[in-house]
Short mmCIF file of C-alpha atoms in Angstrom, two decimals:
data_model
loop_
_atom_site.label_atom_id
_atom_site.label_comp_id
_atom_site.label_asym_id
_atom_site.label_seq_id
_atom_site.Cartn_x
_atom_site.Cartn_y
_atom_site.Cartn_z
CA UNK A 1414 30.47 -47.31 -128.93
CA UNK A 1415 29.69 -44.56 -131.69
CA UNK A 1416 32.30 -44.57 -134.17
CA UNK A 1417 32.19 -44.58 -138.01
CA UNK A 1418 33.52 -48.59 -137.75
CA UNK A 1419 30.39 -49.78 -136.09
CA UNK A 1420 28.05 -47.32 -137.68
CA UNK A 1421 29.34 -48.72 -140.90
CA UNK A 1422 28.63 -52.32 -139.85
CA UNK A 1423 25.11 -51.62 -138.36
CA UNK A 1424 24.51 -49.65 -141.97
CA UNK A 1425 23.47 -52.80 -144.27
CA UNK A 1426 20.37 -55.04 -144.44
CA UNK A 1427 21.02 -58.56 -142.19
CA UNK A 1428 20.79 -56.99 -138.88
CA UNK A 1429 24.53 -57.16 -138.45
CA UNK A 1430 25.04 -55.14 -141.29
CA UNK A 1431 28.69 -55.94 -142.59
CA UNK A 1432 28.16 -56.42 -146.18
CA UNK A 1433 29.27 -52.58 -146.75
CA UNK A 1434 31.94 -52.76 -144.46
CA UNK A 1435 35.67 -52.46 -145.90
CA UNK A 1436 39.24 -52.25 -143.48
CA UNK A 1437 42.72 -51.60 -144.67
CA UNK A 1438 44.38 -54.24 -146.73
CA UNK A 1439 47.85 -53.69 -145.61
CA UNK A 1440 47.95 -57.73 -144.22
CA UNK A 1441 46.11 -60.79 -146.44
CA UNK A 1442 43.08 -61.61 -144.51
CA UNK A 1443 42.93 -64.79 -142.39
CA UNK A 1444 41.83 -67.94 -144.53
CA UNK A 1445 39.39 -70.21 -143.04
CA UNK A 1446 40.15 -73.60 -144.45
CA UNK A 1447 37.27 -74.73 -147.37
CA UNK A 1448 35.86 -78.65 -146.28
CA UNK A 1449 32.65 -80.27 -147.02
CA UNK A 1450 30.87 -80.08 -144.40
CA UNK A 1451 30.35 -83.87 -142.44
CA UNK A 1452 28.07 -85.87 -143.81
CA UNK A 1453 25.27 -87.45 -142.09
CA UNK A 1454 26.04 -91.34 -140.23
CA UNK A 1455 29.24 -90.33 -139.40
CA UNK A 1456 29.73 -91.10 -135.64
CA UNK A 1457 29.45 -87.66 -133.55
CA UNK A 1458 33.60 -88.96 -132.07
CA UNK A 1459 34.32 -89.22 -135.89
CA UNK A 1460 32.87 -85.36 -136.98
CA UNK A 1461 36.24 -83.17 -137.78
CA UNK A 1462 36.06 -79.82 -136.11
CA UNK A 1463 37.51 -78.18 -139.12
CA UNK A 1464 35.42 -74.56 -140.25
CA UNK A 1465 34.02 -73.99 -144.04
CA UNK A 1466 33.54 -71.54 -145.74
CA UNK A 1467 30.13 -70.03 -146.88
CA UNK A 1468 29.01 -72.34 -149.62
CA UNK A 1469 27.79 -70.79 -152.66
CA UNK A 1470 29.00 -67.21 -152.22
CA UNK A 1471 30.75 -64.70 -154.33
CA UNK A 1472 33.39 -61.85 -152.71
CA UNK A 1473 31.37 -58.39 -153.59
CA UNK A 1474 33.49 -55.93 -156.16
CA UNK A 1475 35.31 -53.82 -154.24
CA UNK A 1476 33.87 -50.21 -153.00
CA UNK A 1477 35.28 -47.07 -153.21
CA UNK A 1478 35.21 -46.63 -149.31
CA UNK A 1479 38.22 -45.02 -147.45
CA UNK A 1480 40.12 -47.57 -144.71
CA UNK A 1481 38.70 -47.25 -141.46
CA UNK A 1482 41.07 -47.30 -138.61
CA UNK A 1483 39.72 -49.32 -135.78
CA UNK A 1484 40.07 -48.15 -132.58
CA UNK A 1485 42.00 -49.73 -129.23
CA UNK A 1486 41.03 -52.84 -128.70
CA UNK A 1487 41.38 -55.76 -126.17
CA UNK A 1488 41.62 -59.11 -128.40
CA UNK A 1489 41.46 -62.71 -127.12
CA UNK A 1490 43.95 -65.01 -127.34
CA UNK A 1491 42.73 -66.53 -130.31
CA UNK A 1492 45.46 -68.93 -132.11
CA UNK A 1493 46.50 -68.16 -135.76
CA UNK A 1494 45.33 -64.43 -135.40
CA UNK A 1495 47.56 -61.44 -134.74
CA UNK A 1496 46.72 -58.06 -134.83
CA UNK A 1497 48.62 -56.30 -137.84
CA UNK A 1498 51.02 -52.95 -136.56
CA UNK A 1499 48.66 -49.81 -136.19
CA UNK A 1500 45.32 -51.87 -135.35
CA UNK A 1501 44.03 -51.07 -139.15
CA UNK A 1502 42.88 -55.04 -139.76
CA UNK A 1503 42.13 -56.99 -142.80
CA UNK A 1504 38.46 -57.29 -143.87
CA UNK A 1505 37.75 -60.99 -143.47
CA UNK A 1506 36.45 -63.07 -145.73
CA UNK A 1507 33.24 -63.63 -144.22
CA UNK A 1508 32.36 -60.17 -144.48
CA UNK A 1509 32.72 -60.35 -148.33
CA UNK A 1510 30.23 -63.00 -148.56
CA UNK A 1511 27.42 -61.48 -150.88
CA UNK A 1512 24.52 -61.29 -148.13
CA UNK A 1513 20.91 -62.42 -149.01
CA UNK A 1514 18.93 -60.09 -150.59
CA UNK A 1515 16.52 -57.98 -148.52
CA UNK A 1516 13.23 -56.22 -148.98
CA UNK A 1517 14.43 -53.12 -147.83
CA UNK A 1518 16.59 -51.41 -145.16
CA UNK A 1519 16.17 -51.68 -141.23
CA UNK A 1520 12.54 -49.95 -140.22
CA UNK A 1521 11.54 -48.45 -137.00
CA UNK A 1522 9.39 -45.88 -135.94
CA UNK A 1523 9.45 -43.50 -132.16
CA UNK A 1524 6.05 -44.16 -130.58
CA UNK A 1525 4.75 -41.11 -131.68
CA UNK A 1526 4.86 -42.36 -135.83
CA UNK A 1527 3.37 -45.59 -134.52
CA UNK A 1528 0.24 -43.91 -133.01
CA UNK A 1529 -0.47 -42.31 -136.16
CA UNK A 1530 0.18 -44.48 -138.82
CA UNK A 1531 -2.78 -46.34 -138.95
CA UNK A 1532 -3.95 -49.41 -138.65
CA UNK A 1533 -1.49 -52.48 -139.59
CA UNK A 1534 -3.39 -54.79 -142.13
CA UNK A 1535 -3.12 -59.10 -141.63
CA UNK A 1536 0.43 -59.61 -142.10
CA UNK A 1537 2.18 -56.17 -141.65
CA UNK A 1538 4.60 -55.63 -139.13
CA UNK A 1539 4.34 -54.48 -135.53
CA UNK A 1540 4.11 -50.70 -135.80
CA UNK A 1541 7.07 -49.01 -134.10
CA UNK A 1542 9.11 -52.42 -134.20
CA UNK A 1543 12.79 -52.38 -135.12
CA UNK A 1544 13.37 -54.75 -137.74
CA UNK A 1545 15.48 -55.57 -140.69
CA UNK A 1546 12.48 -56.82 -143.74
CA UNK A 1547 13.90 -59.64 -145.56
CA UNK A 1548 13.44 -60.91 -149.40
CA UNK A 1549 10.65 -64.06 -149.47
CA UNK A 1550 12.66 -67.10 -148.92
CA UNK A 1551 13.53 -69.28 -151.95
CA UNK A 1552 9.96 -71.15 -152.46
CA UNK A 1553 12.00 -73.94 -154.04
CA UNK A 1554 13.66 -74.91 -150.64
CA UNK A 1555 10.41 -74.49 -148.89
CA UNK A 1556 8.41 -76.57 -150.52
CA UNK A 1557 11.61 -78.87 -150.37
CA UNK A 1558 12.15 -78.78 -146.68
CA UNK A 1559 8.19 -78.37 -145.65
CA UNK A 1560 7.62 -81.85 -147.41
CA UNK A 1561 11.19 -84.00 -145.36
CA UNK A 1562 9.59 -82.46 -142.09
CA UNK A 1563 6.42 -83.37 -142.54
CA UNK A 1564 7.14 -86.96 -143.12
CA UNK A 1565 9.76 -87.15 -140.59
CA UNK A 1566 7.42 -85.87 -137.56
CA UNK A 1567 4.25 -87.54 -139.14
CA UNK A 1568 5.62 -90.40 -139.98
CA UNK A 1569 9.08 -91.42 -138.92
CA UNK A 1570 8.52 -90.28 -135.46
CA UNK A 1571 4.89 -90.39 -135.46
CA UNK A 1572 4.61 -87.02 -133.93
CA UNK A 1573 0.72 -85.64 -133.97
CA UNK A 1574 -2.05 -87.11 -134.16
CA UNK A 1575 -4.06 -86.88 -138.09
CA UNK A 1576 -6.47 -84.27 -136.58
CA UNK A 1577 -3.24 -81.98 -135.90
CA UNK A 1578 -2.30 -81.86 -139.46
CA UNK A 1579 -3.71 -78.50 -140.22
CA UNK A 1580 -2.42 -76.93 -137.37
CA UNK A 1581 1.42 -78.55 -138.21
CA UNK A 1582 1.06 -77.19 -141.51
CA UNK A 1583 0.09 -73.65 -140.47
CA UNK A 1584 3.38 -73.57 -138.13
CA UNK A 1585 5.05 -73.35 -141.84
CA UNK A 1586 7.97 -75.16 -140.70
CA UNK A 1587 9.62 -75.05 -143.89
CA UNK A 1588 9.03 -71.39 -144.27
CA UNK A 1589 10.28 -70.73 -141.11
CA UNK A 1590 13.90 -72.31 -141.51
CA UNK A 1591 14.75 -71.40 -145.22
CA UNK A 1592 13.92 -67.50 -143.94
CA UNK A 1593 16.51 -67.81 -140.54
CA UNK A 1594 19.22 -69.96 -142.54
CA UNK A 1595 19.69 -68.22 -145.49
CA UNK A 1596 23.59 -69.75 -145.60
CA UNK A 1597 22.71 -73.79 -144.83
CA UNK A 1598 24.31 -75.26 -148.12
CA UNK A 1599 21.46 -77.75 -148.10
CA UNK A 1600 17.96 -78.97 -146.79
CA UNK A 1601 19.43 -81.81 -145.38
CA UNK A 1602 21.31 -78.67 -143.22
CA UNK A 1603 18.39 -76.86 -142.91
CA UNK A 1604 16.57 -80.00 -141.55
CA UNK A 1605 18.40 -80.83 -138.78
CA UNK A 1606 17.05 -76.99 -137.37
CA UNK A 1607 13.99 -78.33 -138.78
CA UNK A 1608 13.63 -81.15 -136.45
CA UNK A 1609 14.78 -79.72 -133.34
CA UNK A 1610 12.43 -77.19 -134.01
CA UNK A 1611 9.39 -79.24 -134.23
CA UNK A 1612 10.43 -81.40 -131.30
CA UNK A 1613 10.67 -78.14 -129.21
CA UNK A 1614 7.12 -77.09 -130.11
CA UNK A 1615 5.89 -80.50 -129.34
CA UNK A 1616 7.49 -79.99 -126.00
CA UNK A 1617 5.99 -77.04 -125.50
CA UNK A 1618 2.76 -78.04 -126.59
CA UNK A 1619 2.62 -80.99 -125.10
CA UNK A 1620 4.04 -80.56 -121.91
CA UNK A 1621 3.80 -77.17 -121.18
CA UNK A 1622 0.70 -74.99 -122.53
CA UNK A 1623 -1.90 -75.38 -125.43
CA UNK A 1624 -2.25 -79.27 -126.47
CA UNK A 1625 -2.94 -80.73 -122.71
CA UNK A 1626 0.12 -78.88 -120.98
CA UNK A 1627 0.30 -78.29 -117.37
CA UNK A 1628 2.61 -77.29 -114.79
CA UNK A 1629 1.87 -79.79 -112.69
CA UNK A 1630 4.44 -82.38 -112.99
CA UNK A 1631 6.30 -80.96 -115.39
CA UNK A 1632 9.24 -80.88 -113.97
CA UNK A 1633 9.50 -84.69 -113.91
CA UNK A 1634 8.28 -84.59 -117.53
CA UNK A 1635 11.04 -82.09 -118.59
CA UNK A 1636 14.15 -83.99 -116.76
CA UNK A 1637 12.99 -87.14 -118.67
CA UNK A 1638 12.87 -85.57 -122.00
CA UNK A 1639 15.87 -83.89 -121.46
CA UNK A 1640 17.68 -87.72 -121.35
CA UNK A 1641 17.13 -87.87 -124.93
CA UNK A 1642 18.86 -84.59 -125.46
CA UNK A 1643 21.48 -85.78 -123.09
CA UNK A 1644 21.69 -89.45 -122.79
CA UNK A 1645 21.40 -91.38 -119.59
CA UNK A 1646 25.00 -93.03 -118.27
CA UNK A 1647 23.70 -95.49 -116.05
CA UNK A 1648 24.29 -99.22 -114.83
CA UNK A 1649 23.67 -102.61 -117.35
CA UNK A 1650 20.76 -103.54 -115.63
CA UNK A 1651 19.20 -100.08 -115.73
CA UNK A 1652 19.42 -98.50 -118.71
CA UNK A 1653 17.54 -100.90 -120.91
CA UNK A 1654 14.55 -99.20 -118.94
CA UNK A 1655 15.18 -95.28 -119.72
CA UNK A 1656 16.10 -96.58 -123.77
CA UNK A 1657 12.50 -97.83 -123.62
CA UNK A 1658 11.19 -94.64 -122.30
CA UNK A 1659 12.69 -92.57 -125.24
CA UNK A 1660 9.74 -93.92 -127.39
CA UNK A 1661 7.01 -93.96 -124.76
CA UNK A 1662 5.74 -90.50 -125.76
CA UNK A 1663 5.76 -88.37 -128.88
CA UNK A 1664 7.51 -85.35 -127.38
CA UNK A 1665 10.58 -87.68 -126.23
CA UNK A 1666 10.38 -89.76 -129.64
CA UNK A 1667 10.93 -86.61 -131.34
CA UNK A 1668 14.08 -84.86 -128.91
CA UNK A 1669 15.83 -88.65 -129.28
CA UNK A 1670 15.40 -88.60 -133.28
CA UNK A 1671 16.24 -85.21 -133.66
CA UNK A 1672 19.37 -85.32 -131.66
CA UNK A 1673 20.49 -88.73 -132.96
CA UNK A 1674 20.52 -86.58 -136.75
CA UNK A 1675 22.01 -83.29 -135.43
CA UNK A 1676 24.84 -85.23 -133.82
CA UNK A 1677 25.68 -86.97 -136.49
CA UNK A 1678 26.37 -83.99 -138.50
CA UNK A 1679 27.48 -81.90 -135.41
CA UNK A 1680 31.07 -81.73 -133.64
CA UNK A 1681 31.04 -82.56 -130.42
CA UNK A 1682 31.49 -79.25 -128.99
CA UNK A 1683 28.80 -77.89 -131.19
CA UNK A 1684 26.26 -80.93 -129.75
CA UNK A 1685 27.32 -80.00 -125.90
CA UNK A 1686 26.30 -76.54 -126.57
CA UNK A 1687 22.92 -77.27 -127.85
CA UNK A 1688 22.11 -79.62 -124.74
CA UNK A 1689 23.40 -76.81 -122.71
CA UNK A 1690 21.61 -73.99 -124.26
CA UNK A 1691 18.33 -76.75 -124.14
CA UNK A 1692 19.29 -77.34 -120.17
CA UNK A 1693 18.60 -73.43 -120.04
CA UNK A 1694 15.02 -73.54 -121.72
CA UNK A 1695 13.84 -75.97 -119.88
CA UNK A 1696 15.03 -74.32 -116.63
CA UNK A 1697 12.71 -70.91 -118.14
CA UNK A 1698 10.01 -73.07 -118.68
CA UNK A 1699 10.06 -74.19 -115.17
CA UNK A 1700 9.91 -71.21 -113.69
CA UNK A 1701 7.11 -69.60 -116.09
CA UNK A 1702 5.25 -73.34 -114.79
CA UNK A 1703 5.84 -72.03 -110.80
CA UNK A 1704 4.51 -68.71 -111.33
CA UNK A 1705 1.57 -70.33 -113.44
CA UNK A 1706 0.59 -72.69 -110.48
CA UNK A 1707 0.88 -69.70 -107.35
CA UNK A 1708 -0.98 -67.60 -109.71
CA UNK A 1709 2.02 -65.24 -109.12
CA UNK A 1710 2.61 -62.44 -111.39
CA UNK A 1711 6.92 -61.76 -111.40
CA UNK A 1712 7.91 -58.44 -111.59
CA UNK A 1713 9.04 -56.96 -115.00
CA UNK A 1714 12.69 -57.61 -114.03
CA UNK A 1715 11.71 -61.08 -113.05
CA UNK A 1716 10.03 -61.90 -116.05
CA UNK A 1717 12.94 -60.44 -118.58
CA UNK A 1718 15.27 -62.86 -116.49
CA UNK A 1719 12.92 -65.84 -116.84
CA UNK A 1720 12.38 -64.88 -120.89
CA UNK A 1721 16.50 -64.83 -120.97
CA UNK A 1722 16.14 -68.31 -120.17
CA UNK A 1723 12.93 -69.34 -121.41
CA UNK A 1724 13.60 -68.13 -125.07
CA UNK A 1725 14.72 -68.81 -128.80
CA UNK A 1726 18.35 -69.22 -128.18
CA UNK A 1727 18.93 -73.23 -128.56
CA UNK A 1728 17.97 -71.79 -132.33
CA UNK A 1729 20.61 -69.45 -133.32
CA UNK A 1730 23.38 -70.62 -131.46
CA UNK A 1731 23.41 -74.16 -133.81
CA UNK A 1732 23.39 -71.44 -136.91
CA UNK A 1733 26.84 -72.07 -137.91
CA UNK A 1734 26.21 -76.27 -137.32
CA UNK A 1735 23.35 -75.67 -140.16
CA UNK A 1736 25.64 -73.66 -142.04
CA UNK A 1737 28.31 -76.61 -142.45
CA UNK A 1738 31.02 -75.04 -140.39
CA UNK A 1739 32.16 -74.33 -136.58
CA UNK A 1740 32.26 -71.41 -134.33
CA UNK A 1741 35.54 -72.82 -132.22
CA UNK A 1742 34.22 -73.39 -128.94
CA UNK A 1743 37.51 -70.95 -127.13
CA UNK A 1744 35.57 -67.78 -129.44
CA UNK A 1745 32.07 -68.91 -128.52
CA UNK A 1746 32.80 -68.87 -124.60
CA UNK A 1747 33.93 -65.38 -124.74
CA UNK A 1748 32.17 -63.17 -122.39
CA UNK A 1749 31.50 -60.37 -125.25
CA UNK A 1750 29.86 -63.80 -127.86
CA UNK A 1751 27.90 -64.88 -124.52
CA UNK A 1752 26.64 -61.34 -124.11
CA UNK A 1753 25.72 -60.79 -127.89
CA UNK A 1754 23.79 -64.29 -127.81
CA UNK A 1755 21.82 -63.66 -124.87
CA UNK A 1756 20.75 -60.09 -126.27
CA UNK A 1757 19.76 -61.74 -129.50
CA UNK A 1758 17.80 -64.46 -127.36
CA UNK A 1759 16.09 -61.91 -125.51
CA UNK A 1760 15.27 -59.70 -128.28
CA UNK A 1761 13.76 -62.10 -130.34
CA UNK A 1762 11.77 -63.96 -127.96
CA UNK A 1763 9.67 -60.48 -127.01
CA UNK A 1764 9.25 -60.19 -130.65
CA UNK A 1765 7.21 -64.18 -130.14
CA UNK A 1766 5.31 -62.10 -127.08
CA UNK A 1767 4.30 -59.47 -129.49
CA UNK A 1768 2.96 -61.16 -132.28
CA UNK A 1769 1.57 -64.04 -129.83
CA UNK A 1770 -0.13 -61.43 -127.84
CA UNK A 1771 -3.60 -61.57 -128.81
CA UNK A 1772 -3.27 -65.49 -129.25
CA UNK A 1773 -2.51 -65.90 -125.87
CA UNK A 1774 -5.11 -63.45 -124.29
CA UNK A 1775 -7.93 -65.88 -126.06
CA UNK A 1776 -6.47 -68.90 -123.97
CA UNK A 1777 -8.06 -69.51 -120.28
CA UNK A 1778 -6.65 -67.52 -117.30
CA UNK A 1779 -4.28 -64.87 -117.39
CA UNK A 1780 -1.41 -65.71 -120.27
CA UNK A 1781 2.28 -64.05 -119.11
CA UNK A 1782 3.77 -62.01 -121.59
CA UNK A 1783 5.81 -59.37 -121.52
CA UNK A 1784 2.68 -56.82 -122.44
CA UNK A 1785 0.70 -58.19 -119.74
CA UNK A 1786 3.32 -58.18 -116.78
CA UNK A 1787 4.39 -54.26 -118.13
CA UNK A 1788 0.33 -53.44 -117.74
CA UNK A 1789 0.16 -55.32 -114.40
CA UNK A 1790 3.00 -54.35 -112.42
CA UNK A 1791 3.46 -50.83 -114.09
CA UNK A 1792 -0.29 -49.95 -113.45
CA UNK A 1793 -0.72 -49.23 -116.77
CA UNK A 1794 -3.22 -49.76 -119.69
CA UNK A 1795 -2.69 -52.86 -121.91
CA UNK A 1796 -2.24 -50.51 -125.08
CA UNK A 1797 0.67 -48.52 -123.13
CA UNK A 1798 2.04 -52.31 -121.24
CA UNK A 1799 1.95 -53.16 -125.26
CA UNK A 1800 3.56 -50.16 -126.57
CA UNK A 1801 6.50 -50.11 -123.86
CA UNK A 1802 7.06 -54.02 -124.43
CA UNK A 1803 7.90 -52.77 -128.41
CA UNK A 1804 10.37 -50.06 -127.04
CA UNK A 1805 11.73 -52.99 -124.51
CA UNK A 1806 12.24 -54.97 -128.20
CA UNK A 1807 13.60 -52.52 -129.37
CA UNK A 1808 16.54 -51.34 -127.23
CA UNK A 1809 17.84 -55.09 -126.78
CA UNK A 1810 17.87 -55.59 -130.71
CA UNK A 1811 19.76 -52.52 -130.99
CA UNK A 1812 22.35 -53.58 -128.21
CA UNK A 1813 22.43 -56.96 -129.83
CA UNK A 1814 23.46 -55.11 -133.07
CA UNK A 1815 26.04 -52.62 -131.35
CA UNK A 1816 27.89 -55.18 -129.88
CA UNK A 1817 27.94 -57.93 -132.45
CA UNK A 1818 29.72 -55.14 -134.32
CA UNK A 1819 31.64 -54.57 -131.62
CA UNK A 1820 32.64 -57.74 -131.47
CA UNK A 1821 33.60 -58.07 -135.57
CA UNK A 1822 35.37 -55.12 -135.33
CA UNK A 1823 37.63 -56.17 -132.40
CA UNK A 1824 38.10 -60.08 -133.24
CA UNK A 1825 37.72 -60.17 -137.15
CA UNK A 1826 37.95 -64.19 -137.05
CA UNK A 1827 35.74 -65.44 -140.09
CA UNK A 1828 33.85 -67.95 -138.43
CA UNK A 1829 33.47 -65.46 -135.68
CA UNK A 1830 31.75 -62.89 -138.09
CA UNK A 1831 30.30 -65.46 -139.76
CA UNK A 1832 28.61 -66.84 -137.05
CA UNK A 1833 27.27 -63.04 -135.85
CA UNK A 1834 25.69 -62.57 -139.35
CA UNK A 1835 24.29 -65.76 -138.77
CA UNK A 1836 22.66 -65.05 -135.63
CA UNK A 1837 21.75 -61.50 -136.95
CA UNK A 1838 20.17 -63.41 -140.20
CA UNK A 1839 18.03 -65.43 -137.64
CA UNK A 1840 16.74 -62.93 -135.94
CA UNK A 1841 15.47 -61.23 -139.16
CA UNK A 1842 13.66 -64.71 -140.25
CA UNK A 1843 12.33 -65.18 -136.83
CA UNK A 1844 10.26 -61.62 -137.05
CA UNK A 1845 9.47 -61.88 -140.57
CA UNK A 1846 7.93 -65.85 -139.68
CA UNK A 1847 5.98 -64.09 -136.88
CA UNK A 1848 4.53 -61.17 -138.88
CA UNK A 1849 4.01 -62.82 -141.77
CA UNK A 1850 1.93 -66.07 -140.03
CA UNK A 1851 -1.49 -64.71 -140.36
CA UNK A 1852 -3.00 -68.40 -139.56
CA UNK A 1853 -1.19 -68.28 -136.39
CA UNK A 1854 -1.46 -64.74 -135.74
CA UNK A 1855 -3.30 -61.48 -135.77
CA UNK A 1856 -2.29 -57.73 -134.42
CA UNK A 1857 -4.56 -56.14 -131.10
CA UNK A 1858 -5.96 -53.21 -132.43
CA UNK A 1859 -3.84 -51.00 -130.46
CA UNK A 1860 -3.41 -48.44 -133.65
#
């Protein structure tokens, strides 16, 4: 996997790490056709499948870097793209796209450095953590998008009660998005994350764990939301009854809005994937809820596979969807995309059970986490379950990173690499939303 191709591309600031990256130029790079992305009301059947490019972006001056000759490869079938005599390929476009600024380079520190360098302050990240710090996200947007989402969940969908108000505006929705979408060309793009976002939590919430969630019964609970993801196809006499039920609790009012905006500005393909990838969470949550009710705690295999499940991916994989184009659905079933995406998944989810540790340790019983189930099944101290869960982070992030790379190198599509920067971009706003949310949460004092 070493080679100076993919240390190049894990060498710059998004996580991916392209923007420095620069191939031989003996073949024009592959064009991605430039459309406006679909606009919202137009009927999901209607949406055109055709890609854009990344709105508002500049190709960076060209670098005095030598051509880097890629090695053997196996590439897909992928139509329109042939690999040029010699394998020395043409950068693509989307690697030219000026990336968003960043606070500094990727940070990370052996256990060792972390046990000695003191005690993070509120809002600092995770000692030891492997991370890529991002630039504050533009405060214009935020304030933008924060506003639309309150008044659609408040409002238009009539999510939380009034007495819930503080705690929706400490999730710092708005925050949140603008920081993991750095490429939507608009908050009407970054609200359709927005919303599925907020519905999510309400499921979670409300169904599952700290606003009258149980296990019991959720299962039943769960399947029915789920129709509002993925609509009912029943008999004339029937499904007057499950339309009614769409609006006969907040969780399911919000799933049924949500999904009635993202498909409208979604292709179909792009739709089917999110109800698939939101099949999978639900499946995670169901098993965390069986474990919950035997009082059973998994093994630390167990409880990765659950998280793989059970996890942020329903987030990044609609990245390119909020970015106004389309990952073709014949690049995003590839084994090595499906690999990449359930690394990034699983690395950023641990990065929630880091930062939600101490949270969850205040609620009743005992809370799983990966910490937790490290310090219980490894007979262990919570400090060392802790600590190990960080190195756990860390050696998925850095596979995620390898093989997105990997993965650019070997199928230089533009959407393709596109879409990994995306991903990699979302992981860096997830972690910097978790460290810096000091009204949600607060370090142990493990340091």
């Amino acid at each position: 996997m070493s080679s100076p191709a993919i240390e190049r591309i894990l060498g710059g600031p998004s996580g991916l790490g392209t923007s420095g990256l620069r191939f031989g130029s003996q073949v024009p790079a592959p064009e991605a056709p430039v459309v406006e992305p679909p606009a919202a009301g137009v009927p999901e059947s209607e949406v055109s499948a055709a890609e854009t490019s990344a709105p508002g972006t500049a190709a960076e001056p060209a670098a005095a870097t030598p051509d880097i000759a890629v090695p053997e490869v196996s590439l897909p079938e992928t139509p329109g793209f042939q690999v040029p005599s010699g394998h020395v390929l043409p950068v693509p476009s989307a690697l030219t796209a000026t990336p968003r600024p960043a606070a500094a380079g990727p940070t990370v520190h052996g256990p060792a450095a972390a046990a000695t360098s003191g005690k993070p302050k509120s809002g600092d990240p995770i000692p030891g953590l492997y991370h890529h710090p991002i630039a504050e996200p533009d405060p214009v947007r935020v304030e933008a998008l924060s506003a639309e989402i309150k008044v659609w969940a408040m409002e238009e969908v009539e999510l939380y009660p009034p007495e819930w108000d503080k705690d929706f505006d400490g999730f710092s929705t708005g925050r949140y998005m603008v920081a993991c979408h750095p490429d939507a060309p608009s908050v009407d793009h970054l609200m359709l994350a927005a919303r599925l976002m907020v519905a999510e939590n309400a499921v979670d919430d409300c169904y599952c764990e700290d606003l009258g969630g149980s296990p019991i019964g959720l299962g039943s609970r769960l399947l029915l939301a789920h129709t509002a993801l993925d609509p009912l196809h029943t008999t004339t006499e029937y499904h007057p009854d499950w339309e009614a039920s769409l609006s006969s609790d907040a969780p399911r009012r919000a799933y049924h809005s949500a999904m009635e905006y993202f498909t409208r500005a979604a292709t179909p393909s792009q739709s089917d994937r999110f109800r698939h990838d939101m099949a999978r969470l639900h499946l995670g949550y169901l098993a965390e809820a069986s474990w919950d009710q035997a009082d059973h705690v998994p093994e630390v295999w167990e409880y990765l596979a659950m998280r793989q499940f059970n996890n942020f991916r329903p987030c990044p994989t609609i990245t390119d969807t909020v970015g106004g184009y389309e990952l073709p659905v014949e690049l995003h079933a590839l084994p090595a995309m499906q690999r990449v995406i359930a690394l990034a998944g699983n690395a950023t989810t641990i990065v929630n059970d880091l930062y939600s540790y101490t949270k969850e340790l205040a609620s009743p019983g005992l809370h799983l986490n990966l910490p937790v189930v490290i310090s219980e099944r490894e007979g262990v101290s919570r400090k060392e379950g802790y600590l190990k869960a960080v190195e756990v982070h860390n050696e998925l992030m850095l596979a995620f990173e390898a093989e997105a790379a990997a993965l650019a190198v070997s199928c230089p599509v533009p959407t393709l690499v596109r879409f990994l920067r995306g991903v990699a971009a979302w992981l860096d706003g997830n972690h910097y939303w978790h460290q810096t949310n000091t009204y949600r949460y607060t370090l142990p004092d493990f340091w």
